[in-house]
Amino acid sequence: MNKILNYFKKVLKRFKKKKARQKEESKHYISLKQIKATAKENKRITKAMEKKNNRKNVPEEEYLTKMRDPNNVVEFEDLHSYFYTESGVVKAVDGVSFDIPRKSIVGVVGESGCGKSVTSLSLMKLLQSPQGQIHSGSIRYSAKNGKVYDIAKVPKIDMRKIRGKEMTMIFQEPMTSLNPVFKIGDQLDEILFLHFPETTKKEAKKKSIEMLKIVGIAVPEKVYDRYPHELSGGMRQRVMIAMALSCDPNLIIADEPTTALDVTIQAQILELLRDLKDKINGSIMLITHDLGVIAEMADYVVVMYAGRVVEKGTVKEIFKDPKHPYTMGLQKSIPALNLDSDTLYTIPGTVPNPIDLPNYCYFRDRCNKRFEKCDGPYPPLMNTSSSRKVACYLYEEIQAEFNKEAGGKNGKK
Amino acid sequence: MAKNKKTEKKKTKDLLVVNNLKKYFPVGSAWLEKNKQYVQAVDDVSFTIKEGETLGVVGESGCGKTTLGRTILRLHSITDGEILYDKYDIGKLGKKALRKLRPKIQIIFQDPYSSLSPRMTVGEIIGEAVREHKIVPPEEHQDYIMGVMKSCGLQPYYYRRYPHEFSGGQRQRICVARALALKPDLIICDEPVSALDVSIQAQVINLLNDLQNKFGITYMFISHDLSVVEYISDEIMVMYLGSVVEHGTREQVFKNPMHPYTHALMSAIPIPDPEVKSKKIILKGDIPSPINPPKGCKFHTRCSKCMEICKTVTPKFKEYEEGHKVACHLYSQD
Ligand SMILES: Nc1ncnc2c1ncn2[C@@H]1O[C@H](COP(=O)(O)OP(=O)(O)OP(=O)(O)O)[C@@H](O)[C@H]1O
Ligand code: SF4
Ligand code: SF4
Ligand SMILES: [Mg+2]
C-alpha cells in the first residue's frame, strides 16, 4: 500500500516539476494569441505612420528646420528607428545622435546587428515599410539649395528630390543594386535623365563615360556597353561608385563598400574613395565592422552598440585612447594589435535582445568595469573633451571638470 | 609572441606531405577532348605540415585555398600528384581504408550557420559521427560528448538545445567540438572566423590555440585575413592563382617577405591604428581568371617589378634560406 502511495507521490512530483518547467520555458516562447494581438496593434501603429508618410502636397514649412551647426551636412538627434514585428518592437536604433561635418569621412563601427545599416537607411528614408519606421528624433540635412530638411518629417514623395541626387548610397554587394538586364551605360545614363530631365542622350553618354574614367576603369567606352555580370566584383563596385557620383552628391553613404572584396581590390577601392572625397567636395558616411578600414579612412568615428552610440570622437582619440569599456574590449580582441599576447581578450556574454532592452547601461552585463552607479538609468553621453563623447558613468568626474573649464572659458554649458 | 610556447618544442615529424598536387576542373561542355578547358584550381603544389604545428594558407578568392583543403580530404578526386598522410598515400586508398582514415582528418567550414543541421540537437550533432566511427564504447558516449563540449567551452546543458538558439561564435564552437570529438590529428580550418565579428572571432581563435596546446592537434588554417594567420600560424604559405608563391616560417614571411605579391598583400591590410600610415602597394587590375592564367609568372600582369623573362618563363619555386621558398625571377634561379 505504502509503495503504491509513494509511487503516486513520485509521479505527482514529477508532473509538478514538468509543469513548472513548461511554465518556465513558455516565458521564452510567444503564444499564437499573443502574436495575433501584437500583429493587430502593429498594424494600427504603422498604418497611422504610413499615412503621414504618404501624404502629398505637404507645405515645406512643415519639415524645414535649422542646423545646430552650419558646418555640418547631417545632424542625427536622438533618432529612434523601430521595427514592429510579430515578436515585438525591435528597437534597432534607440537614441542615436551624431554629426557629419562637411568634407569629412565619418566612420560608423560596431558589430553585426548594432543598427549601423538601419541608421543609414533612416537617413535615406529607405527603411523596409510598413514595419520599419522612424519612431522619433530628427535627422537634419543641409541641402545644396541652402535649405535644411528634417528627414524624419519629409514625406516619401518629397524625399525623391533629395535621395539619389544629393545623397547617394554604395552597398556591400553591388550585384544586388545593379540591374542585371541593362547595360552599365544605360543604367548610368538613366540616373542623369532622372535628375536632370533636360539632358540629351549624347550628353548623358559623354558624362557617363567620364564618370567611369574617374573611378579608374581602364577602357570606359567598352565597359559602357557591358552587362553587370560580365564585370568582376571590383569593377562592379567601381561602377556603383560612378553611379553614386554622377549627380555630384553632397553626401555618399557607403555601407560596407569593400567587405565582399579581396584585400588587394579593397585597397584599390578605398584609395579611390579617399581621392574622390577631395574631388567632390562632399562628405562620406562610411559604415563598416572593420576597425582597420575605419582607422585608415575616417576623420571622425562613431562606435555603436545595441542601437546606441557608446562613444564618438576623432579617429585618433578613439584608437589611441578608447574610453568606453566596449571599445577597449574590441581593441583588445583584434589579432593584429595583440600579436604579442598568448590569448586574445574576449568580451564575455552576448548583446542584449533588441526587443527586450534593459533600463540600465546596455553593456553592463558584459562590462568588467561596472560599479554601483551602473545600475542606474542608461548613462547619457558625456563630454571628456570638446570633440569627444562617451556614454559611461566612469567619466562623470572628467565631464564635470571639462564642463567647469569650458564654462569658464566661453560661457557654454 | 602568441606562439612562443611552441617554438620551444623540438622539431617533430612530418604529418602531411603533399607533392606536386594538381586539381583541374573541366569547364564548359566541349565535345572534343582537345577543346576542353580547365580551371587550374591547384597547380603543382608541394608542402609539408609538421605534427602539432599550424600551417597558414593565405591568398585571395580563386587562388585555390579551399580546393586544396578539400582535395586533401579527398572530397575532390586528385588530378595528379600525391598526398602522404602519416604512413598512408591518400590518393591510392580504397573506399574502406579511406573511411577508416576519415576521423583523423577533419574540416571546419567558414559558415557556422549553414553547416549545422537545424533539426538536430547539439548533442546529436557532435555525437553523430562519434557513434558511426565507434570512437568510444556506447555506454561512455554521453559522458564523452559532454567532456568534448566542456573542452570547447560549451555548457553541458546545451546538449539538448538546437543550433538556432546560439550565436555565431557558439555555433563555430559546436563545429569545432564536432571535429574534435573524432580525435583527429589534423583539422583543416577553412576560413573558420571570417564570418564572425571581431569579439567573437577572438573566442574561436583562442579555442583553437588552447586545443592545440592541450591535444597537440595539427592545423591547416586557410584564410584571406593575413592578420589572423599571422597570429595563429607557425608556417605560412602564400598562394596566387593555384600556385604557391612563397612559403616560410611566420617570422620569415612577415619580417622578410620576398615575393612581390606577398609584399602587396601585406601592405593592403588596413591597420587598426590611424597613426601608422603604411605605404600601400596598390596592385593594378583584377585577379586574372584561373581558366587561362597568364603565361610565365602568373603574377606578371599585376607585378610592378615585372621583367621580360617573367612573361614567358615560369619561375622555379626555390629555397633561399632554410625553410623559406619563393617563386620569382628577382632571385637567382640556379
Ligand atoms: N526588416 C527588418 N525587420 C525586423 N528587424 C530588422 C529589420 N532590419 C533590421 N532589423 C533589426 O535591426 C537591428 C539592427 O540591424 P542593422 O541591419 O542596422 O545592423 P548592422 O549594424 O547594419 O549589422 P551588420 O553589420 O550585420 O550589417 C538588428 O537587430 C536587426 O535584426
Ligand atoms: S556605465 Fe558602467 S556598466 Fe556601462 S560601460 Fe560604463 S562602467 Fe560599464
Ligand atoms: S617573377 Fe617577375 S612578374 Fe613574377 S613576381 Fe617575380 S618579378 Fe614579378
Ligand atoms: Mg549592415
PDB file of N, CA, C and O in Angstrom, chain A residues 111-112 232 235 262-268 271 292-293 295-296 315-316 319-320 330 333 335-346, chain B residues 1-2 5 60-61 197-199 201-203 206 227 230-231 265 268-275 277 280 282-287 302:
ATOM      1  N   GLU A 111      29.372  45.971 -34.149  1.00  0.00           N
ATOM      2  CA  GLU A 111      29.246  44.596 -34.605  1.00  0.00           C
ATOM      3  C   GLU A 111      27.908  44.357 -35.280  1.00  0.00           C
ATOM      4  O   GLU A 111      27.000  45.171 -35.205  1.00  0.00           O
ATOM      5  N   SER A 112      27.814  43.230 -35.918  1.00  0.00           N
ATOM      6  CA  SER A 112      26.620  42.854 -36.662  1.00  0.00           C
ATOM      7  C   SER A 112      25.362  43.089 -35.819  1.00  0.00           C
ATOM      8  O   SER A 112      25.310  42.691 -34.665  1.00  0.00           O
ATOM      9  N   SER A 232      34.039  42.021 -63.016  1.00  0.00           N
ATOM     10  CA  SER A 232      34.475  41.419 -61.752  1.00  0.00           C
ATOM     11  C   SER A 232      33.880  42.223 -60.590  1.00  0.00           C
ATOM     12  O   SER A 232      33.360  43.320 -60.779  1.00  0.00           O
ATOM     13  N   MET A 235      35.253  45.727 -60.292  1.00  0.00           N
ATOM     14  CA  MET A 235      34.759  46.610 -61.357  1.00  0.00           C
ATOM     15  C   MET A 235      33.343  47.047 -61.078  1.00  0.00           C
ATOM     16  O   MET A 235      32.976  48.201 -61.266  1.00  0.00           O
ATOM     17  N   ASP A 262      38.227  41.198 -52.291  1.00  0.00           N
ATOM     18  CA  ASP A 262      39.540  40.719 -51.863  1.00  0.00           C
ATOM     19  C   ASP A 262      40.394  41.875 -51.352  1.00  0.00           C
ATOM     20  O   ASP A 262      40.198  43.013 -51.766  1.00  0.00           O
ATOM     21  N   VAL A 263      41.372  41.541 -50.494  1.00  0.00           N
ATOM     22  CA  VAL A 263      42.165  42.614 -49.880  1.00  0.00           C
ATOM     23  C   VAL A 263      42.843  43.549 -50.865  1.00  0.00           C
ATOM     24  O   VAL A 263      42.851  44.759 -50.666  1.00  0.00           O
ATOM     25  N   THR A 264      43.434  43.007 -51.936  1.00  0.00           N
ATOM     26  CA  THR A 264      44.143  43.905 -52.845  1.00  0.00           C
ATOM     27  C   THR A 264      43.148  44.779 -53.607  1.00  0.00           C
ATOM     28  O   THR A 264      43.436  45.919 -53.931  1.00  0.00           O
ATOM     29  N   ILE A 265      41.958  44.252 -53.863  1.00  0.00           N
ATOM     30  CA  ILE A 265      40.916  45.043 -54.534  1.00  0.00           C
ATOM     31  C   ILE A 265      40.337  46.060 -53.548  1.00  0.00           C
ATOM     32  O   ILE A 265      40.063  47.205 -53.895  1.00  0.00           O
ATOM     33  N   GLN A 266      40.175  45.624 -52.296  1.00  0.00           N
ATOM     34  CA  GLN A 266      39.715  46.542 -51.259  1.00  0.00           C
ATOM     35  C   GLN A 266      40.628  47.758 -51.170  1.00  0.00           C
ATOM     36  O   GLN A 266      40.170  48.902 -51.095  1.00  0.00           O
ATOM     37  N   ALA A 267      41.935  47.515 -51.228  1.00  0.00           N
ATOM     38  CA  ALA A 267      42.889  48.624 -51.156  1.00  0.00           C
ATOM     39  C   ALA A 267      42.677  49.590 -52.312  1.00  0.00           C
ATOM     40  O   ALA A 267      42.741  50.808 -52.134  1.00  0.00           O
ATOM     41  N   GLN A 268      42.392  49.052 -53.495  1.00  0.00           N
ATOM     42  CA  GLN A 268      42.128  49.926 -54.654  1.00  0.00           C
ATOM     43  C   GLN A 268      40.896  50.801 -54.418  1.00  0.00           C
ATOM     44  O   GLN A 268      40.925  52.014 -54.644  1.00  0.00           O
ATOM     45  N   GLU A 271      41.343  53.509 -51.752  1.00  0.00           N
ATOM     46  CA  GLU A 271      42.130  54.627 -52.261  1.00  0.00           C
ATOM     47  C   GLU A 271      41.273  55.517 -53.161  1.00  0.00           C
ATOM     48  O   GLU A 271      41.335  56.749 -53.083  1.00  0.00           O
ATOM     49  N   GLY A 292      40.139  48.302 -38.983  1.00  0.00           N
ATOM     50  CA  GLY A 292      41.281  48.687 -39.805  1.00  0.00           C
ATOM     51  C   GLY A 292      40.868  49.677 -40.886  1.00  0.00           C
ATOM     52  O   GLY A 292      41.528  50.694 -41.108  1.00  0.00           O
ATOM     53  N   VAL A 293      39.759  49.389 -41.546  1.00  0.00           N
ATOM     54  CA  VAL A 293      39.273  50.272 -42.607  1.00  0.00           C
ATOM     55  C   VAL A 293      38.955  51.651 -42.022  1.00  0.00           C
ATOM     56  O   VAL A 293      39.310  52.685 -42.584  1.00  0.00           O
ATOM     57  N   ALA A 295      40.220  53.051 -39.320  1.00  0.00           N
ATOM     58  CA  ALA A 295      41.444  53.749 -38.926  1.00  0.00           C
ATOM     59  C   ALA A 295      42.121  54.399 -40.125  1.00  0.00           C
ATOM     60  O   ALA A 295      42.689  55.478 -40.025  1.00  0.00           O
ATOM     61  N   GLU A 296      42.045  53.735 -41.273  1.00  0.00           N
ATOM     62  CA  GLU A 296      42.712  54.285 -42.445  1.00  0.00           C
ATOM     63  C   GLU A 296      41.918  55.383 -43.123  1.00  0.00           C
ATOM     64  O   GLU A 296      42.485  56.265 -43.760  1.00  0.00           O
ATOM     65  N   VAL A 315      39.303  60.222 -35.042  1.00  0.00           N
ATOM     66  CA  VAL A 315      39.830  58.877 -35.211  1.00  0.00           C
ATOM     67  C   VAL A 315      41.007  58.617 -34.274  1.00  0.00           C
ATOM     68  O   VAL A 315      41.148  57.530 -33.698  1.00  0.00           O
ATOM     69  N   LYS A 316      41.839  59.630 -34.050  1.00  0.00           N
ATOM     70  CA  LYS A 316      42.990  59.462 -33.154  1.00  0.00           C
ATOM     71  C   LYS A 316      42.546  59.209 -31.729  1.00  0.00           C
ATOM     72  O   LYS A 316      43.053  58.317 -31.056  1.00  0.00           O
ATOM     73  N   PHE A 319      41.127  55.587 -31.318  1.00  0.00           N
ATOM     74  CA  PHE A 319      42.070  54.470 -31.409  1.00  0.00           C
ATOM     75  C   PHE A 319      43.192  54.558 -30.391  1.00  0.00           C
ATOM     76  O   PHE A 319      43.667  53.550 -29.893  1.00  0.00           O
ATOM     77  N   LYS A 320      43.641  55.775 -30.108  1.00  0.00           N
ATOM     78  CA  LYS A 320      44.776  55.912 -29.188  1.00  0.00           C
ATOM     79  C   LYS A 320      44.331  55.813 -27.749  1.00  0.00           C
ATOM     80  O   LYS A 320      45.081  55.406 -26.882  1.00  0.00           O
ATOM     81  N   LEU A 330      36.944  45.653 -27.588  1.00  0.00           N
ATOM     82  CA  LEU A 330      37.018  45.389 -29.018  1.00  0.00           C
ATOM     83  C   LEU A 330      38.470  45.460 -29.485  1.00  0.00           C
ATOM     84  O   LEU A 330      38.956  44.609 -30.220  1.00  0.00           O
ATOM     85  N   SER A 333      40.625  42.575 -28.628  1.00  0.00           N
ATOM     86  CA  SER A 333      40.328  41.281 -29.252  1.00  0.00           C
ATOM     87  C   SER A 333      40.796  41.196 -30.706  1.00  0.00           C
ATOM     88  O   SER A 333      40.612  40.175 -31.353  1.00  0.00           O
ATOM     89  N   PRO A 335      43.422  40.483 -33.468  1.00  0.00           N
ATOM     90  CA  PRO A 335      44.724  39.796 -33.528  1.00  0.00           C
ATOM     91  C   PRO A 335      45.862  40.733 -33.960  1.00  0.00           C
ATOM     92  O   PRO A 335      46.946  40.695 -33.387  1.00  0.00           O
ATOM     93  N   ALA A 336      45.600  41.607 -34.936  1.00  0.00           N
ATOM     94  CA  ALA A 336      46.669  42.443 -35.484  1.00  0.00           C
ATOM     95  C   ALA A 336      47.298  43.343 -34.421  1.00  0.00           C
ATOM     96  O   ALA A 336      48.467  43.698 -34.514  1.00  0.00           O
ATOM     97  N   LEU A 337      46.512  43.723 -33.411  1.00  0.00           N
ATOM     98  CA  LEU A 337      47.051  44.628 -32.390  1.00  0.00           C
ATOM     99  C   LEU A 337      47.597  43.872 -31.193  1.00  0.00           C
ATOM    100  O   LEU A 337      48.119  44.470 -30.265  1.00  0.00           O
ATOM    101  N   ASN A 338      47.434  42.558 -31.194  1.00  0.00           N
ATOM    102  CA  ASN A 338      47.801  41.800 -29.998  1.00  0.00           C
ATOM    103  C   ASN A 338      48.662  40.585 -30.324  1.00  0.00           C
ATOM    104  O   ASN A 338      48.516  39.533 -29.717  1.00  0.00           O
ATOM    105  N   LEU A 339      49.568  40.767 -31.290  1.00  0.00           N
ATOM    106  CA  LEU A 339      50.389  39.639 -31.712  1.00  0.00           C
ATOM    107  C   LEU A 339      51.238  39.092 -30.582  1.00  0.00           C
ATOM    108  O   LEU A 339      51.636  37.942 -30.589  1.00  0.00           O
ATOM    109  N   ASP A 340      51.512  39.939 -29.593  1.00  0.00           N
ATOM    110  CA  ASP A 340      52.413  39.512 -28.527  1.00  0.00           C
ATOM    111  C   ASP A 340      51.719  38.795 -27.378  1.00  0.00           C
ATOM    112  O   ASP A 340      52.373  38.313 -26.468  1.00  0.00           O
ATOM    113  N   SER A 341      50.388  38.742 -27.394  1.00  0.00           N
ATOM    114  CA  SER A 341      49.745  38.110 -26.253  1.00  0.00           C
ATOM    115  C   SER A 341      49.356  36.670 -26.578  1.00  0.00           C
ATOM    116  O   SER A 341      49.003  36.351 -27.709  1.00  0.00           O
ATOM    117  N   ASP A 342      49.407  35.844 -25.547  1.00  0.00           N
ATOM    118  CA  ASP A 342      49.132  34.422 -25.733  1.00  0.00           C
ATOM    119  C   ASP A 342      47.673  34.156 -26.053  1.00  0.00           C
ATOM    120  O   ASP A 342      47.351  33.295 -26.846  1.00  0.00           O
ATOM    121  N   THR A 343      46.787  34.885 -25.365  1.00  0.00           N
ATOM    122  CA  THR A 343      45.370  34.721 -25.671  1.00  0.00           C
ATOM    123  C   THR A 343      44.784  36.087 -25.950  1.00  0.00           C
ATOM    124  O   THR A 343      45.208  37.093 -25.390  1.00  0.00           O
ATOM    125  N   LEU A 344      43.805  36.104 -26.827  1.00  0.00           N
ATOM    126  CA  LEU A 344      43.123  37.347 -27.156  1.00  0.00           C
ATOM    127  C   LEU A 344      42.068  37.602 -26.096  1.00  0.00           C
ATOM    128  O   LEU A 344      41.491  36.678 -25.543  1.00  0.00           O
ATOM    129  N   TYR A 345      41.794  38.864 -25.840  1.00  0.00           N
ATOM    130  CA  TYR A 345      40.733  39.188 -24.901  1.00  0.00           C
ATOM    131  C   TYR A 345      39.389  38.888 -25.547  1.00  0.00           C
ATOM    132  O   TYR A 345      39.198  39.120 -26.734  1.00  0.00           O
ATOM    133  N   THR A 346      38.469  38.317 -24.799  1.00  0.00           N
ATOM    134  CA  THR A 346      37.129  38.147 -25.352  1.00  0.00           C
ATOM    135  C   THR A 346      36.142  38.819 -24.413  1.00  0.00           C
ATOM    136  O   THR A 346      36.273  38.722 -23.194  1.00  0.00           O
TER     137      THR A 346
ATOM    138  N   MET B   1      55.244  36.619 -27.923  1.00  0.00           N
ATOM    139  CA  MET B   1      54.589  36.146 -29.145  1.00  0.00           C
ATOM    140  C   MET B   1      53.542  35.088 -28.839  1.00  0.00           C
ATOM    141  O   MET B   1      53.693  34.296 -27.927  1.00  0.00           O
ATOM    142  N   ALA B   2      52.536  35.103 -29.633  1.00  0.00           N
ATOM    143  CA  ALA B   2      51.426  34.193 -29.399  1.00  0.00           C
ATOM    144  C   ALA B   2      51.877  32.744 -29.450  1.00  0.00           C
ATOM    145  O   ALA B   2      51.280  31.879 -28.859  1.00  0.00           O
ATOM    146  N   LYS B   5      55.329  29.408 -26.916  1.00  0.00           N
ATOM    147  CA  LYS B   5      55.385  28.112 -26.268  1.00  0.00           C
ATOM    148  C   LYS B   5      55.819  27.032 -27.240  1.00  0.00           C
ATOM    149  O   LYS B   5      56.554  26.141 -26.892  1.00  0.00           O
ATOM    150  N   GLU B  60      43.934  35.286 -52.218  1.00  0.00           N
ATOM    151  CA  GLU B  60      42.646  35.905 -52.495  1.00  0.00           C
ATOM    152  C   GLU B  60      41.699  34.916 -53.154  1.00  0.00           C
ATOM    153  O   GLU B  60      42.076  33.788 -53.457  1.00  0.00           O
ATOM    154  N   SER B  61      40.479  35.378 -53.416  1.00  0.00           N
ATOM    155  CA  SER B  61      39.482  34.456 -53.947  1.00  0.00           C
ATOM    156  C   SER B  61      39.969  33.837 -55.254  1.00  0.00           C
ATOM    157  O   SER B  61      40.632  34.477 -56.052  1.00  0.00           O
ATOM    158  N   ASP B 197      32.134  38.335 -36.064  1.00  0.00           N
ATOM    159  CA  ASP B 197      32.553  39.644 -35.573  1.00  0.00           C
ATOM    160  C   ASP B 197      33.855  39.531 -34.789  1.00  0.00           C
ATOM    161  O   ASP B 197      34.126  38.486 -34.204  1.00  0.00           O
ATOM    162  N   VAL B 198      34.620  40.640 -34.729  1.00  0.00           N
ATOM    163  CA  VAL B 198      35.919  40.583 -34.058  1.00  0.00           C
ATOM    164  C   VAL B 198      35.895  39.984 -32.670  1.00  0.00           C
ATOM    165  O   VAL B 198      36.741  39.160 -32.331  1.00  0.00           O
ATOM    166  N   SER B 199      34.922  40.399 -31.847  1.00  0.00           N
ATOM    167  CA  SER B 199      34.953  39.934 -30.466  1.00  0.00           C
ATOM    168  C   SER B 199      34.665  38.440 -30.398  1.00  0.00           C
ATOM    169  O   SER B 199      35.165  37.745 -29.521  1.00  0.00           O
ATOM    170  N   GLN B 201      35.257  36.341 -33.005  1.00  0.00           N
ATOM    171  CA  GLN B 201      36.411  35.758 -33.691  1.00  0.00           C
ATOM    172  C   GLN B 201      37.489  35.393 -32.675  1.00  0.00           C
ATOM    173  O   GLN B 201      38.081  34.323 -32.728  1.00  0.00           O
ATOM    174  N   ALA B 202      37.706  36.281 -31.714  1.00  0.00           N
ATOM    175  CA  ALA B 202      38.735  36.053 -30.697  1.00  0.00           C
ATOM    176  C   ALA B 202      38.461  34.785 -29.900  1.00  0.00           C
ATOM    177  O   ALA B 202      39.377  34.026 -29.592  1.00  0.00           O
ATOM    178  N   GLN B 203      37.185  34.529 -29.581  1.00  0.00           N
ATOM    179  CA  GLN B 203      36.840  33.308 -28.829  1.00  0.00           C
ATOM    180  C   GLN B 203      37.290  32.064 -29.586  1.00  0.00           C
ATOM    181  O   GLN B 203      37.858  31.144 -29.005  1.00  0.00           O
ATOM    182  N   ASN B 206      41.146  31.695 -29.797  1.00  0.00           N
ATOM    183  CA  ASN B 206      41.673  31.214 -28.509  1.00  0.00           C
ATOM    184  C   ASN B 206      41.415  29.724 -28.325  1.00  0.00           C
ATOM    185  O   ASN B 206      42.280  28.984 -27.886  1.00  0.00           O
ATOM    186  N   SER B 227      46.177  39.033 -40.916  1.00  0.00           N
ATOM    187  CA  SER B 227      46.485  39.317 -39.514  1.00  0.00           C
ATOM    188  C   SER B 227      46.074  38.156 -38.621  1.00  0.00           C
ATOM    189  O   SER B 227      46.749  37.856 -37.638  1.00  0.00           O
ATOM    190  N   GLU B 230      48.721  35.524 -39.209  1.00  0.00           N
ATOM    191  CA  GLU B 230      49.966  35.855 -38.519  1.00  0.00           C
ATOM    192  C   GLU B 230      49.875  35.484 -37.050  1.00  0.00           C
ATOM    193  O   GLU B 230      50.818  34.989 -36.445  1.00  0.00           O
ATOM    194  N   TYR B 231      48.695  35.705 -36.475  1.00  0.00           N
ATOM    195  CA  TYR B 231      48.542  35.422 -35.053  1.00  0.00           C
ATOM    196  C   TYR B 231      48.619  33.925 -34.759  1.00  0.00           C
ATOM    197  O   TYR B 231      49.213  33.510 -33.786  1.00  0.00           O
ATOM    198  N   LEU B 265      50.149  42.053 -50.702  1.00  0.00           N
ATOM    199  CA  LEU B 265      49.099  41.522 -49.840  1.00  0.00           C
ATOM    200  C   LEU B 265      49.245  42.091 -48.432  1.00  0.00           C
ATOM    201  O   LEU B 265      48.287  42.516 -47.800  1.00  0.00           O
ATOM    202  N   ALA B 268      48.335  45.722 -48.150  1.00  0.00           N
ATOM    203  CA  ALA B 268      46.924  46.028 -48.417  1.00  0.00           C
ATOM    204  C   ALA B 268      46.051  45.889 -47.181  1.00  0.00           C
ATOM    205  O   ALA B 268      44.949  46.417 -47.152  1.00  0.00           O
ATOM    206  N   ILE B 269      46.534  45.197 -46.143  1.00  0.00           N
ATOM    207  CA  ILE B 269      45.669  45.015 -44.975  1.00  0.00           C
ATOM    208  C   ILE B 269      45.521  46.344 -44.263  1.00  0.00           C
ATOM    209  O   ILE B 269      46.510  46.963 -43.897  1.00  0.00           O
ATOM    210  N   PRO B 270      44.295  46.775 -44.020  1.00  0.00           N
ATOM    211  CA  PRO B 270      44.118  48.012 -43.255  1.00  0.00           C
ATOM    212  C   PRO B 270      44.545  47.789 -41.806  1.00  0.00           C
ATOM    213  O   PRO B 270      44.173  46.805 -41.187  1.00  0.00           O
ATOM    214  N   ILE B 271      45.382  48.691 -41.299  1.00  0.00           N
ATOM    215  CA  ILE B 271      45.897  48.531 -39.945  1.00  0.00           C
ATOM    216  C   ILE B 271      45.052  49.350 -38.976  1.00  0.00           C
ATOM    217  O   ILE B 271      44.826  50.531 -39.199  1.00  0.00           O
ATOM    218  N   PRO B 272      44.571  48.706 -37.911  1.00  0.00           N
ATOM    219  CA  PRO B 272      43.692  49.432 -36.990  1.00  0.00           C
ATOM    220  C   PRO B 272      44.459  50.418 -36.112  1.00  0.00           C
ATOM    221  O   PRO B 272      44.362  50.388 -34.897  1.00  0.00           O
ATOM    222  N   ASP B 273      45.229  51.286 -36.702  1.00  0.00           N
ATOM    223  CA  ASP B 273      45.959  52.296 -35.961  1.00  0.00           C
ATOM    224  C   ASP B 273      46.133  53.505 -36.876  1.00  0.00           C
ATOM    225  O   ASP B 273      46.881  53.450 -37.846  1.00  0.00           O
ATOM    226  N   PRO B 274      45.414  54.607 -36.576  1.00  0.00           N
ATOM    227  CA  PRO B 274      45.402  55.742 -37.505  1.00  0.00           C
ATOM    228  C   PRO B 274      46.767  56.414 -37.654  1.00  0.00           C
ATOM    229  O   PRO B 274      46.982  57.158 -38.600  1.00  0.00           O
ATOM    230  N   GLU B 275      47.685  56.154 -36.718  1.00  0.00           N
ATOM    231  CA  GLU B 275      48.973  56.830 -36.822  1.00  0.00           C
ATOM    232  C   GLU B 275      49.949  56.109 -37.725  1.00  0.00           C
ATOM    233  O   GLU B 275      50.924  56.682 -38.196  1.00  0.00           O
ATOM    234  N   LYS B 277      50.592  55.180 -41.000  1.00  0.00           N
ATOM    235  CA  LYS B 277      50.137  55.355 -42.376  1.00  0.00           C
ATOM    236  C   LYS B 277      51.111  54.573 -43.247  1.00  0.00           C
ATOM    237  O   LYS B 277      52.140  55.073 -43.666  1.00  0.00           O
ATOM    238  N   LYS B 280      51.197  52.068 -49.134  1.00  0.00           N
ATOM    239  CA  LYS B 280      50.455  50.994 -49.769  1.00  0.00           C
ATOM    240  C   LYS B 280      51.019  50.677 -51.143  1.00  0.00           C
ATOM    241  O   LYS B 280      51.373  51.569 -51.888  1.00  0.00           O
ATOM    242  N   ILE B 282      49.502  49.509 -54.239  1.00  0.00           N
ATOM    243  CA  ILE B 282      48.194  49.231 -54.817  1.00  0.00           C
ATOM    244  C   ILE B 282      48.409  48.468 -56.121  1.00  0.00           C
ATOM    245  O   ILE B 282      49.017  48.974 -57.055  1.00  0.00           O
ATOM    246  N   LEU B 283      47.919  47.240 -56.151  1.00  0.00           N
ATOM    247  CA  LEU B 283      48.074  46.438 -57.364  1.00  0.00           C
ATOM    248  C   LEU B 283      47.134  46.934 -58.443  1.00  0.00           C
ATOM    249  O   LEU B 283      46.007  47.323 -58.165  1.00  0.00           O
ATOM    250  N   LYS B 284      47.599  46.904 -59.661  1.00  0.00           N
ATOM    251  CA  LYS B 284      46.733  47.285 -60.762  1.00  0.00           C
ATOM    252  C   LYS B 284      45.856  46.094 -61.132  1.00  0.00           C
ATOM    253  O   LYS B 284      46.254  44.958 -60.988  1.00  0.00           O
ATOM    254  N   GLY B 285      44.679  46.423 -61.630  1.00  0.00           N
ATOM    255  CA  GLY B 285      43.850  45.399 -62.263  1.00  0.00           C
ATOM    256  C   GLY B 285      43.287  44.347 -61.328  1.00  0.00           C
ATOM    257  O   GLY B 285      43.475  44.391 -60.121  1.00  0.00           O
ATOM    258  N   ASP B 286      42.570  43.397 -61.936  1.00  0.00           N
ATOM    259  CA  ASP B 286      41.896  42.355 -61.188  1.00  0.00           C
ATOM    260  C   ASP B 286      42.709  41.079 -61.186  1.00  0.00           C
ATOM    261  O   ASP B 286      43.659  40.938 -61.944  1.00  0.00           O
ATOM    262  N   ILE B 287      42.256  40.147 -60.347  1.00  0.00           N
ATOM    263  CA  ILE B 287      42.869  38.827 -60.343  1.00  0.00           C
ATOM    264  C   ILE B 287      42.465  38.135 -61.642  1.00  0.00           C
ATOM    265  O   ILE B 287      41.283  38.048 -61.937  1.00  0.00           O
ATOM    266  N   ARG B 302      50.162  41.882 -62.890  1.00  0.00           N
ATOM    267  CA  ARG B 302      49.903  42.885 -61.856  1.00  0.00           C
ATOM    268  C   ARG B 302      51.177  43.300 -61.125  1.00  0.00           C
ATOM    269  O   ARG B 302      51.127  44.107 -60.207  1.00  0.00           O
TER     270      ARG B 302
END
